[in-house]
Short mmCIF file of N, CA and C in Angstrom, two decimals:
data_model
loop_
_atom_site.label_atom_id
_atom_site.label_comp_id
_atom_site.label_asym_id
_atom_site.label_seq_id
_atom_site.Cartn_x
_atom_site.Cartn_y
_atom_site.Cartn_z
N UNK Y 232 105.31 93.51 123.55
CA UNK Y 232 105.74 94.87 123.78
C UNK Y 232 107.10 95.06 123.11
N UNK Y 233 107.31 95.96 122.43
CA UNK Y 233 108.79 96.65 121.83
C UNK Y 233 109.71 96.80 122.45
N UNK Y 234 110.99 95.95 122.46
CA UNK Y 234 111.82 96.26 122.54
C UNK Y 234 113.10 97.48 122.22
N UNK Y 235 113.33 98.43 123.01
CA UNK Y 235 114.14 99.79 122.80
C UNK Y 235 115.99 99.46 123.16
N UNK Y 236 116.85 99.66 122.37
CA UNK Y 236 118.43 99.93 122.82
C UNK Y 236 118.52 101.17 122.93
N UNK Y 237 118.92 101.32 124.44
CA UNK Y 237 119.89 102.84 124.40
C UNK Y 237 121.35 102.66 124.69
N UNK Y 238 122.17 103.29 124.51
CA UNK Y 238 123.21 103.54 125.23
C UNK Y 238 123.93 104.97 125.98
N UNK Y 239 124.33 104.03 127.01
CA UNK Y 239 124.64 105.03 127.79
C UNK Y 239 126.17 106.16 127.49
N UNK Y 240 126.10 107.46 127.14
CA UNK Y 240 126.96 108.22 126.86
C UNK Y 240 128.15 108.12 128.19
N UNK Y 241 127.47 108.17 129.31
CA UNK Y 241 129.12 108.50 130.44
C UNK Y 241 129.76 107.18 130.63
N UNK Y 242 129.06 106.33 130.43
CA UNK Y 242 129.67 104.59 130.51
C UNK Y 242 129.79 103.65 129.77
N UNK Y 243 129.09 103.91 128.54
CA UNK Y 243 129.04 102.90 127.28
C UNK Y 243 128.45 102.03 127.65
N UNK Y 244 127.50 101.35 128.49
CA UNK Y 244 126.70 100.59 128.43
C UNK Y 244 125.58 100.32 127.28
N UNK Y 245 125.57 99.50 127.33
CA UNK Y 245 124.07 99.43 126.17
C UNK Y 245 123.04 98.82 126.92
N UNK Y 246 121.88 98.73 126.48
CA UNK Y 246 120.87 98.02 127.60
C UNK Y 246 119.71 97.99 126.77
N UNK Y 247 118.79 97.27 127.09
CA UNK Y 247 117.24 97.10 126.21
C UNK Y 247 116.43 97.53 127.27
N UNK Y 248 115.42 98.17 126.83
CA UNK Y 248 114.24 98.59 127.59
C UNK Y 248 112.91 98.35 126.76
N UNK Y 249 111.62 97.05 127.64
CA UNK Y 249 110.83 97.03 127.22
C UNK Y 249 109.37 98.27 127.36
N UNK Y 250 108.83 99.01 126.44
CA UNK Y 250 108.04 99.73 126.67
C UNK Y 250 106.66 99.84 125.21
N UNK Y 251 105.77 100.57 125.70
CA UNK Y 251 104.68 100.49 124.67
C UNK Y 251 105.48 101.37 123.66
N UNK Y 252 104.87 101.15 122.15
CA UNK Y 252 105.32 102.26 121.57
C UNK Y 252 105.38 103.37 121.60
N UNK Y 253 103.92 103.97 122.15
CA UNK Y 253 103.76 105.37 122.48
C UNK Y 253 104.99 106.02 123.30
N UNK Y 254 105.60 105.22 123.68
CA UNK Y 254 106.65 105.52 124.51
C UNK Y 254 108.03 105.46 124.35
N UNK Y 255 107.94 105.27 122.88
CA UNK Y 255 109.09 104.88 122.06
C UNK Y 255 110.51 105.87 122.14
N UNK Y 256 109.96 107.40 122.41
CA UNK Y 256 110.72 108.45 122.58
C UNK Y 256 111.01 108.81 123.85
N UNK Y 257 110.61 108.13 124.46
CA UNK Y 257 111.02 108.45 126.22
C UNK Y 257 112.41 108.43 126.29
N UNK Y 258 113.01 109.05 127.35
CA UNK Y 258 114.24 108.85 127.55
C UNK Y 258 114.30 107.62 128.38
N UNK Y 259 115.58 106.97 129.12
CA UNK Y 259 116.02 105.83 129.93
C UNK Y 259 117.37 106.21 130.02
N UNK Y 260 116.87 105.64 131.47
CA UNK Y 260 118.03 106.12 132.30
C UNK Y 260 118.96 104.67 132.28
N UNK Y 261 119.96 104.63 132.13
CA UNK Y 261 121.15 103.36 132.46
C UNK Y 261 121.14 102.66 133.36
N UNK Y 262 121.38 101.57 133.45
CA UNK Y 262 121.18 100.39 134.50
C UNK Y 262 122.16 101.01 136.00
N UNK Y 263 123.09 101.99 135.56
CA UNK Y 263 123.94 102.43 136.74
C UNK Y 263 123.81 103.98 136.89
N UNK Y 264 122.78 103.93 136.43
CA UNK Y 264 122.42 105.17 137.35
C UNK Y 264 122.79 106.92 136.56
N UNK Y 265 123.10 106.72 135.22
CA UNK Y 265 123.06 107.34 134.40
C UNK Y 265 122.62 108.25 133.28
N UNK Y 266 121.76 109.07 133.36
CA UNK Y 266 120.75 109.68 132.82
C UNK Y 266 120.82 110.47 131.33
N UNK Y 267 122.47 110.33 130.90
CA UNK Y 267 122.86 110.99 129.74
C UNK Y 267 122.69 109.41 128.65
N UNK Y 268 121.59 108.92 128.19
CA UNK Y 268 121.37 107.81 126.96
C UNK Y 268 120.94 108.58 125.79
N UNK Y 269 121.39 107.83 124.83
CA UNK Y 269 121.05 107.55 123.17
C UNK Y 269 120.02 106.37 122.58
N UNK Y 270 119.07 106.50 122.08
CA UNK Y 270 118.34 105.42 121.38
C UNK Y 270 118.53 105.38 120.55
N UNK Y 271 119.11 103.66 119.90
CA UNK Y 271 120.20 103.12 119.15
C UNK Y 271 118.80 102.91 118.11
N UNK Y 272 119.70 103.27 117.04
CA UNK Y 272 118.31 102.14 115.88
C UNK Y 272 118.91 101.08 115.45
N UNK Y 273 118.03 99.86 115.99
CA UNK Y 273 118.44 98.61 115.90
C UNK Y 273 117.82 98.36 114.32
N UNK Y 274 118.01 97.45 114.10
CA UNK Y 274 117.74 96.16 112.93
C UNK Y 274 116.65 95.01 113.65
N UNK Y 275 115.81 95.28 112.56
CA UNK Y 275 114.65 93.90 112.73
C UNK Y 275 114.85 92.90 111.89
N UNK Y 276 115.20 91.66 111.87
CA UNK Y 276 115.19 90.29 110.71
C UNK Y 276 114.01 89.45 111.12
N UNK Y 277 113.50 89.40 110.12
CA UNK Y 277 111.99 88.41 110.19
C UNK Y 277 111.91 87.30 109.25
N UNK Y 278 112.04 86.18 109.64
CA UNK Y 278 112.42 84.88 109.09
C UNK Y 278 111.14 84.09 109.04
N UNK Y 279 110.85 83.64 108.22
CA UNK Y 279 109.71 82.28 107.86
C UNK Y 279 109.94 81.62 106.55
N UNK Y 280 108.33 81.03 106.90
CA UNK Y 280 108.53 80.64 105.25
C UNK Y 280 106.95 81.34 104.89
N UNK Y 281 107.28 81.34 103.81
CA UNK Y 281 106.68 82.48 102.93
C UNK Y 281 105.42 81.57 102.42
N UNK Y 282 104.72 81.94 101.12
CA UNK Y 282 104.00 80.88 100.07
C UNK Y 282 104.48 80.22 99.43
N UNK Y 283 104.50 78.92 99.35
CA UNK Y 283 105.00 78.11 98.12
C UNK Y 283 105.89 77.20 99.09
N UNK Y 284 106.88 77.72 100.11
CA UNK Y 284 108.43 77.51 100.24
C UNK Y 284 107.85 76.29 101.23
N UNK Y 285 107.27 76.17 101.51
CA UNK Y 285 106.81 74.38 101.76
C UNK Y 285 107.08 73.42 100.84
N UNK Y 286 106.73 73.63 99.74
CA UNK Y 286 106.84 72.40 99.08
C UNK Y 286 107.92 72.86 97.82
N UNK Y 287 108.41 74.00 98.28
CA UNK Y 287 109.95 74.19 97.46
C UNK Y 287 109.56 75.01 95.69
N UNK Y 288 108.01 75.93 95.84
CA UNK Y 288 107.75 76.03 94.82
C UNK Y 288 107.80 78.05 94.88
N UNK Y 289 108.34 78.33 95.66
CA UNK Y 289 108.25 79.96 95.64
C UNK Y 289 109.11 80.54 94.60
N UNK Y 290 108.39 81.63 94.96
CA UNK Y 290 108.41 82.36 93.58
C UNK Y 290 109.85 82.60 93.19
N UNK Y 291 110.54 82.93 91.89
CA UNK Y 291 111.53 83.37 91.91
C UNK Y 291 111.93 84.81 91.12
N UNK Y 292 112.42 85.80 91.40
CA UNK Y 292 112.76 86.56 91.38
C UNK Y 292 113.26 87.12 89.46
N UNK Y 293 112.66 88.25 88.81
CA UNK Y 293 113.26 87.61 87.26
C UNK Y 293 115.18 88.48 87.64
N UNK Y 294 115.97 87.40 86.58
CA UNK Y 294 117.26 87.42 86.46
C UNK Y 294 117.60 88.77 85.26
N UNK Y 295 118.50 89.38 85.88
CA UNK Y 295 118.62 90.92 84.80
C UNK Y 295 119.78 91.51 85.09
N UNK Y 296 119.87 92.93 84.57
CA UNK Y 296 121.22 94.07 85.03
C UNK Y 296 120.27 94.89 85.50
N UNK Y 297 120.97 95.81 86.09
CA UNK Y 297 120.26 97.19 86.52
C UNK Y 297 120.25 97.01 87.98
N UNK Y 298 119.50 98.06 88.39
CA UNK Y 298 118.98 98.33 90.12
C UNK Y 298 118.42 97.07 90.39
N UNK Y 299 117.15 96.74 89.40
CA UNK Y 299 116.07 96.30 90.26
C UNK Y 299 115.61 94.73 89.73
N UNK Y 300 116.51 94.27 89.08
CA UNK Y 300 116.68 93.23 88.33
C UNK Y 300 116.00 92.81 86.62
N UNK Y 301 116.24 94.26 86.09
CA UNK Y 301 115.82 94.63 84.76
C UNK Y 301 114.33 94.60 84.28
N UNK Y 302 113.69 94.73 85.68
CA UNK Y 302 112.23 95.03 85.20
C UNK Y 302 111.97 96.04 84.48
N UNK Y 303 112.60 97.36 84.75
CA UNK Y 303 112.46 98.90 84.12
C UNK Y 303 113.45 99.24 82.97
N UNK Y 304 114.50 98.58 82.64
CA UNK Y 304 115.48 98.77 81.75
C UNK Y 304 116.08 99.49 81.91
N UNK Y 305 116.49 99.74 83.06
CA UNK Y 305 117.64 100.68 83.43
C UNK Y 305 118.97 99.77 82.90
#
C-alpha cells in the first residue's frame, strides 16, 4: 500500500499516512488533532541491479556534449 506525507499547516508536523491509491487525494488529519494538512510530493529512489550489472557487463551510456549525451547533435 502507498505511502502519503502531509504536513501539518498549524503545527508543522509532518507524518506518513498509509492508504490505497484511490485515495491518494484524501485529506488527513495530523497526528494532534489538526485538520488544516498539505500533501507533500515526496521522491521515490529505486535501486537494483539492472541487466548485465551482475557480472559487471551493463550497458554504458554513449560519451558526448549537449542535453542528452550527443545522440541528436545538439
Amino acid at each position: 500500500m502507498p505511502r502519503y506525507e502531509f504536513r501539518c499547516r498549524a503545527c508543522g508536523d509532518t507524518f506518513e499516512v498509509n492508504r490505497p491509491m484511490a485515495e491518494a487525494g484524501a485529506p488527513a488529519d495530523c497526528p494532534q488533532g489538526h485538520a488544516d494538512t498539505v500533501k507533500l510530493l515526496s521522491t521515490v529512489a529505486v535501486t537494483g541491479r539492472g541487466a548485465g550489472s551482475a557480472t559487471g557487463n551493463a550497458p554504458v551510456a554513449p560519451a558526448g556534449g549537449g542535453c542528452c549525451g550527443g545522440g541528436c547533435g545538439c
